[in-house]
Structure formats: C-alpha cells, structure tokens
C-alpha cells in the first residue's frame, strides 16, 4: 500500500510475519503429557517437560509429520537433515532455562503461499505470492499469572502454570513481502486456512494456538534499503493485525516526516485504545547461545516417507479457489467464501458431484444454509441433516421447474432440520409447481373477475398493477403457479 | 585465551555474581580448560565432515500416545514455593 505523506514523499510499508501455531497432537512435543487447553494448572506436567535432571526428551512422531506436511503445503523444501538446538534465556515460564527449538537446520525452508484479495464490489481478485522463509518445530513455554497486579509492572510475585510448557509449535516466518495491513491479515488467514485443511492445527487465536508477531518498517517508495523495523505483538484477531499495522504505518510515516528517528523496539497493540505502545527497546540483541541439543538425534526424512506424506495432502484452499473459478465458473468471491472452510468446500463439492448446478448450489450454501448454521451453533455443515445429495435434488427441482425458488425456500427449514428427499416432501405437501396453462388461465380469469377496479386502473395505463395480479394468482394457487408462465399469460390476457 | 570481560559476560548470562577475586581465578581456570581442549586442533580434520554428534542415530521418535504423569504433587513439592496449583516465583524483573 502506498500512503501519501504531508511532505508529498510517498512511503511504502515493508511487513513480515512470524507466526506460532500449536500443532494438534494428543501429547507434548517431547513427552507424553496432555496438550489440552484450560486444564487445572500444573496437572499436565512430568519430569521431562519440567526439565528435571537426567530425563530424556523424545520427539513426538506426529509433530514431525505435521511439521513436514505444513512445510509441503507451504511449498517449502523439506530438509534432508534437520536438528534441534537449545536456545538459552532466563524467564520463569521456561523451567529448563532453555527452549528446545531449531536454529540453523529447520525442517522446512524457502516456500510460499498465495493470498487473494477480492474487491467485493467489482468481484475482481488480485493474487500475490508471499515467500515463506522457514518453518521450524519448537516447544511452547508456560503461562504466567502476575500477582498483586494484573500486569507485570507493579506485581509483587508471579504464579506459573507449566501445562503449556512443551506443547508442540511450528514457527512460520514469512519474507518481508507484504505492503499493507490488509495483505498481512489475509496472509495470516490463508496460513490458518491451510493448516486447518491439513488438520495439523485448529488455529484458534483466542486460545493462543495461533499467534502472530509483525515486523514492520516504512521507506520512501523507490528506496531499496529497509527502514528501521519495529516488532508488534499482542494482536488476537486478524482484524487487530490489520489495524495494528495500519496504525503503525501512520505512526512511522508521521515520525519520519517530522524528522524523527524510528527506534528498533517491540511494541504492544492495545485493543482498547487502538494503538501500539512501546514495550521498552531491546537494542542489545539477546544472546541466546544456540547449540545443538545433545539429547535429541537429528531428523532425516527419507524420500519414501516424504512421498507418503505428500500423497496425504488434501487439495489446498488456493487450488480449490482456482478450480472453482476455472472448472465450475464461479466468481472469485464465491470461490473464496466456499473454500474458507474445508468441510463447507467438501459439502459443496459433494453437492455438485450429485448433479447440482454449481452456481445455485453455491448460492444455497452461502445464503440460507450458512445463515441457518450461523444461528444454530449446535449444528455444523458436517452434522447437517440435509445431505449434499438432497441439496442437489432440491436445486434440480428448481432448475427443472418442478418447484419455484419461493417454494424451495419455504420447505428449506424443514429440510435443514430433518433432512430427507425434497421431492418426497413437496409431493407429500402437494407443492409441485403448476405449469399447466389451463389451470393458470382459470386462476387468472378468476382473479381478473374479482378485481374489476384494479383491472380498470391497469387498462388506463397503470401497468405497475401487473405485479398485483401476479401476486393474486400466486395467492390463489398457494404459491405453486410457475411465476414465469404466470407473468406471460397475465400479460397476454391483460393486453387482449 | 579468555579475558576478564568475557568471564564477566558469561557470568552475567548464567546469572552468577562473582567477586573480583573469583573473576581473576575463573579467567585463569577457564583459559586453562580452553587451552587443554585446544590440543584437539592439532588433529588434521580437513577431510572430516563437520558433525554435531558422535553417535550415528537419527529419527528417534515416539508414538503420540497420552500417558499422564501420576505424581504431579511430587513435582510441585520440588519447588521452593507454591500457591495452590501454581508455582510461585519472586517478582520478575524485565531484562534491559
């Protein structure tokens, strides 16, 4: 994004994201403790994750599988030889005083993901590839509760819950390829979409299973060197990521325009005041003294294993989006909405496979069915009583003119609740559309006879009355008259 | 050869407080240890691949099977201080 500054210098922002995602395993990365969120403090701990002397961490094979699959889905090269390292720092949430992470030989590197920004008005889609620098495996730290104050500052002591210590994480670092808050928020969403499609993370931001740190600097357009970068933390929604970046771009441009120097620092996003605040600068870069973790052997993913995992990857969101547009003729917007959630996309595909035309199927799913799911939180698309084949039947009943769109909408609530064959339902209810010309003509004759005044008005040039007559015919036939045919026949009759 | 500033830095990183006498002693002792290891550089390693480990074992993993640790209280009891289900630690001072 290019923002105009008062001094007429144009600036651009350079943005990169560092994302930590929790991998959805039953147990921790190096021990057999549970990873469940919200357990009683310090009930999911053992000597290994607590860093007792003499214990031996062993890598969870699911963590490796999930990290490799995520790497593959992000178009990365998977390292033929990878290892773990110790990152040393002191903080009470880290019982061993070091974190087991990966330093110079991460499991995956040099990938990309594609973001798509759709202009809702024009429906036009702009695609952009964002580079992925690396993806590595590491363990999470514990959780601190500060006593005597709700913040660290002013607290007199702290309480530590180590349940989260050793929970498996993938850290995914992007290239500084993003230029706006919107691009960054879309990157984060696409990343989560991919991880959810793979089933390797639930990406729940509220529970901390997806956390984004933003690196951002601004520079005059055309300048090659990066400006001084600032790190922003503490955003707990995609919307907050976008707004934090937009705020920070403005702040940095204003500072530069005023001749100030940008300080390299970490800033926190404050949701309440909608601004970023300095969290004390960390100029003297930390000395983590990484060294190879002696307790864990290296990882060598064999070509056979890699091929097997690759074969298990599902079709990814960006691939589905492209296919829905090119093969099914959907708009970029529709494709994007349908593919946001894998279960929804699969429901849609099953409906089309059962013979439904794509666009009407998409409309039903994005409209009435989504609305129903949104207002009934106990039902999900996978548990919906109405099955894809039944939705396909419904759309075909409309296409073939057996029922009108209106009738379909009328019976939908019952179908959504109970499922079953729409055809059987309309037959049972006697709702089949009337396309018999003579039946409709009889109804028209009755309507015209019953409304001489309105007929008079119409004949005197008030042609808008056509709608009134159509409505009356519909009413008379219980909504079953074919609307198109009714219009035609009415027009004929009125203009006789 | 290690100098005194390096000893001070290592002590700081390890959160150790050393007296001036100890700094002096450790500068000498740590230098001696490094010198001792320095003997290894007499070996010609020009044809040896760099390695991070001496044992040739890779891909040691375990199944993702839950096995809660039964003696959680023993772990909490190891700490100098606790409050209910929590470990209690002194006021945290942010590193500058």
XYZ file of C-alpha atoms in Angstrom:
592
model
C 0.000 0.000 0.000
C 1.252 3.445 -0.805
C 0.346 6.196 1.578
C 0.799 9.852 0.811
C 2.645 11.822 3.461
C 2.117 15.524 4.024
C 5.573 16.327 2.646
C 4.480 14.680 -0.631
C 7.054 11.943 -0.204
C 5.378 8.630 -0.876
C 6.130 5.869 1.571
C 5.604 2.156 1.464
C 5.488 -0.299 4.314
C 7.552 -3.471 4.402
C 5.900 -6.160 6.505
C 6.842 -9.672 7.543
C 5.051 -12.015 9.920
C 6.312 -14.533 12.438
C 3.551 -16.956 13.320
C 3.472 -19.557 16.060
C 0.883 -22.279 15.627
C 0.092 -25.076 18.002
C 0.207 -28.471 16.335
C -2.882 -30.524 17.114
C -1.365 -33.545 18.811
C -2.594 -35.502 21.821
C 0.682 -35.180 23.648
C 3.510 -32.705 24.037
C 6.447 -32.472 21.665
C 8.966 -34.368 23.807
C 6.900 -36.184 26.469
C 3.584 -37.994 26.999
C 1.733 -35.168 28.787
C -1.604 -33.856 27.520
C -1.840 -30.693 25.410
C -5.461 -29.841 26.248
C -6.277 -26.168 26.728
C -7.634 -24.924 30.024
C -6.717 -27.779 32.373
C -6.193 -27.234 36.091
C -2.771 -25.546 36.438
C 0.225 -27.875 36.554
C -1.725 -31.080 36.010
C -0.244 -31.688 32.546
C 3.378 -31.840 33.614
C 6.044 -34.512 34.068
C 9.768 -34.622 34.811
C 10.618 -34.282 31.080
C 8.743 -31.045 30.358
C 9.722 -29.713 33.775
C 13.372 -30.197 32.890
C 14.314 -32.436 35.780
C 17.934 -33.664 35.727
C 18.571 -36.882 33.854
C 15.399 -37.011 31.788
C 15.427 -37.728 28.071
C 13.125 -35.920 25.646
C 11.906 -37.966 22.647
C 10.302 -36.363 19.593
C 6.591 -36.998 19.036
C 6.297 -38.549 15.551
C 3.030 -36.662 14.890
C 4.841 -33.375 15.424
C 7.336 -34.298 12.742
C 4.585 -35.470 10.386
C 2.525 -32.300 10.911
C 5.524 -30.003 10.506
C 6.564 -31.729 7.281
C 3.016 -31.647 5.912
C 2.718 -27.953 6.755
C 6.064 -27.371 5.078
C 4.944 -29.218 1.955
C 1.644 -27.356 1.821
C 3.606 -24.100 2.037
C 5.687 -25.190 -0.966
C 8.839 -25.468 1.112
C 11.883 -27.626 0.600
C 11.968 -30.234 3.343
C 15.412 -30.574 4.876
C 17.022 -33.965 4.223
C 18.883 -33.428 7.503
C 17.460 -31.367 10.334
C 18.257 -30.998 14.028
C 17.145 -29.398 17.264
C 19.019 -26.717 19.177
C 18.907 -25.176 22.602
C 18.003 -21.515 22.822
C 19.070 -20.191 26.208
C 17.274 -17.487 28.090
C 16.039 -16.987 31.609
C 12.400 -16.410 32.261
C 10.191 -18.094 34.872
C 7.884 -19.589 32.210
C 10.767 -21.726 30.972
C 11.638 -24.431 33.526
C 14.801 -25.679 31.802
C 16.159 -22.154 31.229
C 16.409 -23.078 27.579
C 13.856 -23.738 24.882
C 14.307 -26.648 22.513
C 13.942 -25.127 19.066
C 15.583 -25.340 15.662
C 18.247 -22.876 14.640
C 20.316 -23.339 11.509
C 18.762 -26.505 10.085
C 14.970 -26.030 10.258
C 12.728 -28.802 8.955
C 11.403 -26.651 6.072
C 12.607 -23.599 4.139
C 12.092 -21.483 1.011
C 8.361 -21.782 0.392
C 5.457 -19.517 -0.463
C 1.750 -19.162 -0.099
C -0.647 -17.302 -2.332
C -3.017 -14.714 -0.974
C -6.060 -13.474 -2.835
C -7.622 -10.095 -2.220
C -11.102 -9.794 -3.657
C -12.683 -6.439 -4.276
C -16.201 -7.072 -3.040
C -17.768 -4.520 -5.380
C -16.069 -5.429 -8.639
C -15.541 -9.085 -7.698
C -12.049 -8.723 -9.092
C -9.342 -10.829 -7.469
C -5.735 -9.814 -7.030
C -3.312 -12.623 -6.255
C 0.077 -12.314 -4.666
C 2.686 -14.782 -3.540
C 4.183 -14.271 -0.097
C 7.506 -16.012 0.495
C 7.956 -18.349 3.441
C 11.474 -18.098 4.816
C 11.294 -21.100 7.095
C 9.188 -23.360 9.277
C 10.617 -24.997 12.352
C 9.480 -27.112 15.286
C 9.816 -25.960 18.876
C 8.260 -26.242 22.311
C 5.956 -23.675 23.877
C 6.674 -22.039 27.242
C 4.450 -21.917 30.327
C 1.931 -19.323 31.376
C 2.478 -16.624 33.984
C -0.127 -15.017 36.178
C 1.121 -11.866 37.837
C 0.237 -11.428 41.497
C -0.576 -8.153 43.177
C -1.336 -6.505 39.821
C -2.936 -7.555 36.537
C 0.247 -6.626 34.690
C 3.898 -7.467 35.151
C 4.644 -3.908 36.154
C 3.566 -3.453 39.748
C 3.296 -7.146 40.512
C 4.970 -8.374 43.672
C 5.212 -12.027 42.638
C 4.115 -14.308 39.792
C 2.395 -17.673 39.543
C 3.459 -20.211 36.961
C 1.361 -22.817 35.165
C 3.525 -25.232 33.161
C 0.671 -27.063 31.386
C 1.582 -25.312 28.138
C 5.308 -25.980 28.532
C 6.376 -28.421 25.834
C 3.233 -28.063 23.749
C 4.343 -28.505 20.122
C 4.602 -25.400 17.972
C 5.512 -24.684 14.404
C 7.082 -21.286 13.943
C 6.493 -19.987 10.440
C 8.464 -16.973 9.268
C 7.425 -15.061 6.161
C 9.564 -12.982 3.846
C 9.026 -9.218 4.171
C 6.741 -9.362 1.137
C 3.631 -7.662 2.463
C 2.886 -3.984 1.917
C -0.356 -3.338 3.804
C -2.352 -4.359 6.826
C -4.877 -5.999 4.543
C -2.221 -8.166 2.883
C -0.817 -9.206 6.254
C -4.239 -10.086 7.665
C -5.012 -12.061 4.513
C -1.669 -13.869 4.766
C -2.434 -14.877 8.348
C -5.901 -16.070 7.389
C -4.647 -18.049 4.416
C -1.980 -19.622 6.604
C -4.612 -20.673 9.111
C -6.866 -21.949 6.333
C -4.047 -24.153 5.002
C -3.189 -25.517 8.455
C -6.844 -26.269 9.148
C -7.259 -28.004 5.787
C -4.283 -30.176 6.713
C -5.795 -30.862 10.137
C -2.475 -30.039 11.800
C -3.723 -27.084 13.884
C -7.043 -25.642 14.944
C -5.601 -22.112 14.643
C -7.738 -20.790 17.466
C -6.417 -17.287 18.199
C -8.439 -16.862 21.383
C -6.837 -19.927 22.942
C -3.422 -18.908 21.678
C -2.981 -21.730 19.188
C -2.190 -19.148 16.505
C -0.118 -16.104 17.464
C 1.275 -13.550 15.058
C 4.142 -11.137 15.584
C 4.541 -8.451 12.956
C 7.781 -6.881 11.765
C 7.207 -3.593 10.049
C 9.179 -0.690 8.654
C 8.450 2.070 6.189
C 10.638 3.591 3.476
C 10.229 6.145 0.721
C 8.945 4.488 -2.449
C 11.879 3.583 -4.666
C 14.355 3.213 -1.827
C 15.989 -0.180 -1.760
C 17.165 -0.343 1.837
C 14.700 -1.206 4.542
C 13.832 1.337 7.199
C 14.319 0.561 10.896
C 11.932 -2.206 11.802
C 9.597 -2.397 14.733
C 8.052 -5.563 16.094
C 4.379 -5.552 17.111
C 2.906 -8.187 19.401
C -0.349 -8.892 21.161
C -2.891 -8.967 18.340
C -5.564 -11.562 18.986
C -7.615 -11.337 15.816
C -6.965 -10.913 12.101
C -8.741 -7.621 12.291
C -6.390 -6.491 15.069
C -3.392 -7.444 12.897
C -4.685 -5.236 10.110
C -5.486 -2.302 12.376
C -2.231 -2.539 14.326
C -0.290 -2.402 11.061
C -2.328 0.486 9.696
C -1.777 2.398 12.919
C 1.932 1.638 12.912
C 2.404 2.684 9.261
C 0.823 6.040 10.037
C 2.898 6.450 13.185
C 6.178 5.677 11.459
C 5.477 7.885 8.441
C 4.500 10.781 10.692
C 7.660 10.344 12.751
C 9.902 10.219 9.687
C 8.154 13.186 8.096
C 8.753 15.110 11.331
C 12.457 14.277 11.117
C 12.416 11.783 13.977
C 14.345 8.538 14.098
C 12.489 5.229 14.303
C 13.737 3.175 17.230
C 14.125 -0.558 16.842
C 11.824 -1.861 19.537
C 8.944 -4.137 20.416
C 5.540 -2.509 20.645
C 2.301 -3.911 22.015
C -1.066 -3.490 20.311
C -3.608 -2.116 22.743
C -7.060 -3.220 21.703
C -8.865 -0.743 23.950
C -7.098 2.378 22.780
C -6.492 1.050 19.227
C -2.821 1.968 19.208
C 0.631 0.475 19.660
C 2.698 1.345 22.711
C 6.402 0.896 23.297
C 7.384 -2.107 25.381
C 10.892 -0.880 26.154
C 13.544 -1.111 23.436
C 15.752 -4.164 23.196
C 18.721 -2.742 21.323
C 21.383 -5.015 22.706
C 20.190 -8.066 20.802
C 19.723 -11.097 23.009
C 22.491 -13.618 23.232
C 20.696 -16.950 23.000
C 23.858 -19.063 22.701
C 22.236 -21.659 20.475
C 23.917 -25.021 20.388
C 22.856 -28.438 19.080
C 20.521 -30.204 21.509
C 22.559 -33.178 22.740
C 19.518 -35.125 23.968
C 17.831 -35.367 20.569
C 19.159 -37.054 17.462
C 18.945 -35.479 14.036
C 15.955 -35.905 11.743
C 16.433 -37.382 8.303
C 13.157 -37.608 6.427
C 13.565 -40.325 3.818
C 12.353 -39.724 0.247
C 9.825 -42.576 0.721
C 8.384 -41.044 3.886
C 8.258 -37.639 2.221
C 6.399 -39.049 -0.775
C 3.934 -40.854 1.509
C 3.150 -37.663 3.448
C 2.901 -35.645 0.259
C 0.331 -38.121 -1.066
C -1.810 -37.479 2.014
C -2.078 -33.718 1.438
C -5.605 -32.564 0.613
C -6.407 -30.164 -2.191
C -5.482 -26.795 -0.697
C -7.651 -23.669 -0.478
C -5.875 -21.752 -3.240
C -6.090 -24.793 -5.540
C -9.794 -25.135 -4.823
C -10.358 -21.414 -5.446
C -8.728 -21.652 -8.857
C -10.607 -24.815 -9.752
C -13.990 -23.429 -8.680
C -13.411 -20.450 -10.950
C -11.991 -22.256 -13.972
C -13.960 -25.522 -13.862
C -17.187 -24.515 -12.181
C -17.398 -20.944 -13.439
C -17.869 -19.402 -10.011
C -16.801 -15.847 -9.236
C -13.625 -15.229 -7.241
C -15.793 -14.060 -4.367
C -17.980 -17.190 -4.311
C -14.947 -19.460 -4.635
C -13.334 -17.734 -1.722
C -16.354 -17.930 0.575
C -16.971 -21.612 -0.188
C -13.352 -22.664 0.302
C -12.799 -20.776 3.543
C -13.700 -23.891 5.500
C -12.719 -27.319 4.232
C -15.911 -29.038 5.432
C -18.027 -26.449 3.605
C -15.953 -26.863 0.436
C -16.332 -30.633 0.625
C -20.086 -30.352 1.154
C -20.289 -28.092 -1.893
C -18.219 -30.487 -3.989
C -20.364 -33.449 -2.945
C -23.472 -31.477 -3.916
C -22.057 -30.712 -7.346
C -20.918 -34.318 -7.721
C -24.506 -35.384 -7.001
C -25.602 -33.438 -10.053
C -26.363 -29.959 -8.765
C -25.539 -26.980 -10.981
C -22.616 -25.157 -9.297
C -23.920 -21.610 -9.019
C -27.322 -22.419 -7.460
C -25.653 -24.905 -5.093
C -23.163 -22.186 -4.110
C -25.992 -19.690 -3.550
C -27.926 -22.020 -1.270
C -24.834 -22.818 0.761
C -23.594 -19.236 1.076
C -27.065 -17.857 1.694
C -29.811 -19.705 3.538
C -27.724 -22.669 4.699
C -24.882 -20.547 6.101
C -27.413 -18.299 7.805
C -29.030 -21.372 9.384
C -25.661 -22.705 10.565
C -24.713 -19.312 11.986
C -27.845 -19.096 14.064
C -27.731 -22.745 15.190
C -24.332 -23.188 16.766
C -25.044 -26.801 17.696
C -25.270 -27.786 14.016
C -22.261 -27.792 11.707
C -22.075 -28.420 7.989
C -20.866 -31.970 8.687
C -23.722 -32.746 11.062
C -26.393 -31.041 8.944
C -29.360 -33.421 8.454
C -29.771 -32.186 4.865
C -27.233 -34.203 2.882
C -25.401 -32.954 -0.227
C -27.362 -35.334 -2.476
C -30.606 -33.910 -1.085
C -29.485 -30.327 -1.691
C -28.587 -31.393 -5.229
C -32.111 -32.791 -5.640
C -33.589 -29.514 -4.397
C -31.587 -27.388 -6.834
C -32.592 -29.696 -9.680
C -36.272 -29.473 -8.771
C -35.957 -25.709 -9.206
C -33.915 -25.984 -12.399
C -36.460 -28.306 -13.968
C -39.319 -26.000 -13.000
C -40.945 -28.580 -10.731
C -40.977 -26.070 -7.888
C -40.343 -22.354 -7.734
C -37.484 -20.796 -5.815
C -40.077 -19.496 -3.376
C -41.438 -22.966 -2.614
C -37.881 -24.232 -2.173
C -37.248 -21.515 0.389
C -40.490 -22.389 2.146
C -39.601 -26.049 2.609
C -35.926 -25.430 3.374
C -36.292 -25.001 7.173
C -37.900 -28.424 7.416
C -35.232 -29.976 5.195
C -32.442 -28.386 7.219
C -33.894 -29.733 10.422
C -34.886 -33.216 9.321
C -33.150 -33.897 6.026
C -34.765 -36.304 3.579
C -35.790 -36.150 -0.057
C -37.060 -32.707 -1.137
C -39.019 -34.407 -3.920
C -40.856 -36.647 -1.489
C -41.546 -33.648 0.730
C -43.081 -31.471 -1.988
C -45.160 -34.404 -3.230
C -46.429 -35.072 0.272
C -47.282 -31.417 0.687
C -48.724 -31.043 -2.784
C -46.327 -28.226 -3.637
C -45.384 -29.209 -7.139
C -45.333 -26.172 -9.369
C -48.283 -25.651 -11.656
C -47.105 -25.361 -15.233
C -50.413 -26.423 -16.708
C -51.513 -23.456 -18.838
C -55.213 -24.157 -18.465
C -55.031 -24.267 -14.660
C -53.177 -20.970 -14.527
C -55.532 -19.392 -17.050
C -58.512 -20.377 -14.922
C -56.883 -18.769 -11.900
C -56.159 -15.619 -13.913
C -59.742 -15.394 -15.094
C -60.965 -15.690 -11.523
C -58.556 -13.041 -10.270
C -59.488 -10.575 -13.002
C -63.171 -11.149 -12.360
C -62.703 -10.499 -8.664
C -60.810 -7.207 -9.162
C -62.593 -5.092 -11.752
C -61.371 -1.833 -10.226
C -57.712 -2.822 -10.481
C -58.277 -4.098 -13.995
C -59.716 -0.711 -14.907
C -56.645 1.032 -13.479
C -54.343 -1.229 -15.452
C -56.172 -0.637 -18.690
C -55.946 3.131 -18.008
C -52.164 2.860 -18.137
C -51.190 1.903 -14.610
C -49.099 -1.034 -15.832
C -47.465 -1.434 -12.456
C -50.662 -3.288 -11.478
C -49.216 -6.368 -13.236
C -47.330 -7.206 -10.061
C -50.554 -7.070 -8.083
C -52.247 -9.571 -10.381
C -49.238 -11.923 -10.331
C -49.401 -11.819 -6.540
C -53.126 -12.624 -6.553
C -52.642 -15.581 -8.900
C -49.863 -16.866 -6.638
C -52.073 -16.491 -3.632
C -54.846 -18.372 -5.338
C -52.563 -21.259 -6.287
C -50.832 -21.450 -2.914
C -47.621 -20.112 -4.439
C -47.442 -23.025 -6.830
C -48.065 -21.307 -10.159
C -44.972 -21.162 -12.347
C -44.036 -17.464 -11.968
C -42.596 -17.084 -15.452
C -45.583 -18.689 -17.112
C -47.984 -16.711 -14.945
C -46.349 -13.455 -15.997
C -46.563 -14.388 -19.637
C -50.178 -15.495 -19.527
C -51.235 -12.488 -17.481
C -49.563 -10.072 -19.854
C -51.356 -11.728 -22.758
C -54.708 -11.658 -21.043
C -54.406 -8.037 -19.853
C -53.369 -6.749 -23.236
C -56.135 -8.537 -25.130
C 42.933 -17.111 25.907
C 39.916 -15.718 27.710
C 39.900 -12.219 29.145
C 38.141 -10.854 32.170
C 35.373 -9.133 30.226
C 34.415 -12.430 28.650
C 34.266 -14.045 32.084
C 32.009 -11.225 33.264
C 29.727 -11.700 30.265
C 29.477 -15.465 30.772
C 28.760 -14.875 34.449
C 26.030 -12.380 33.566
C 24.424 -14.745 31.063
C 24.439 -17.503 33.706
C 23.127 -15.062 36.317
C 26.178 -15.589 38.534
C 27.566 -12.875 40.764
C 31.332 -13.083 41.015
C 33.699 -11.253 43.349
C 36.771 -9.599 41.725
C 38.899 -12.426 43.136
C 36.630 -15.060 41.604
C 36.711 -13.264 38.255
C 40.503 -13.452 38.391
C 40.520 -17.131 39.367
C 37.973 -18.133 36.699
C 39.756 -16.176 33.994
C 42.824 -18.320 34.612
C 40.946 -21.577 35.129
C 38.642 -21.232 32.143
C 41.613 -20.263 29.971
C 43.414 -23.401 31.107
C 40.421 -25.528 30.212
C 40.175 -23.949 26.777
C 43.912 -24.444 26.258
C 43.534 -28.077 27.167
C 40.819 -28.533 24.540
C 42.958 -26.573 22.109
C 45.099 -29.707 21.791
C 42.344 -31.144 19.627
C 43.171 -28.649 16.911
C 46.468 -30.437 16.361
C 44.477 -33.097 14.534
C 44.114 -32.742 10.806
C 40.363 -32.586 10.234
C 40.466 -31.239 6.700
C 38.938 -34.464 5.336
C 36.363 -34.895 8.116
C 32.760 -33.722 7.659
C 31.573 -31.352 10.385
C 29.138 -33.061 12.735
C 27.076 -32.078 15.727
C 27.168 -35.510 17.298
C 29.324 -38.560 17.791
C 26.626 -41.240 17.585
C 25.160 -42.098 14.226
C 21.485 -42.385 15.183
C 18.670 -40.419 13.613
C 14.857 -40.324 13.564
C 14.252 -41.432 17.121
C 10.578 -40.685 17.682
C 7.713 -41.906 19.856
C 4.010 -42.501 19.230
C 1.590 -39.695 20.110
C 0.046 -41.627 22.996
C -1.175 -39.941 26.141
C 0.334 -41.159 29.385
C -0.248 -38.667 32.170
C 2.416 -38.476 34.834
C 0.874 -39.897 38.017
C 2.833 -37.986 40.626
C 2.154 -34.361 39.893
C 2.336 -33.326 43.540
C 5.893 -34.552 43.821
C 6.803 -32.105 41.052
C 5.054 -29.185 42.723
C 6.766 -30.087 46.006
C 10.200 -29.755 44.360
C 9.773 -26.007 44.077
C 10.758 -23.660 46.896
C 7.354 -22.009 46.893
C 3.822 -22.682 45.622
C 0.362 -21.214 45.868
C -2.437 -23.696 45.349
C -1.971 -25.321 41.933
C 0.708 -22.837 40.939
C 4.436 -22.494 41.342
C 5.151 -19.183 42.982
C 8.134 -17.151 41.827
C 9.551 -13.837 43.030
C 8.822 -10.546 41.307
C 10.040 -10.723 37.704
C 12.436 -8.008 36.655
C 12.457 -7.448 32.912
C 15.943 -7.735 31.425
C 17.023 -4.414 29.920
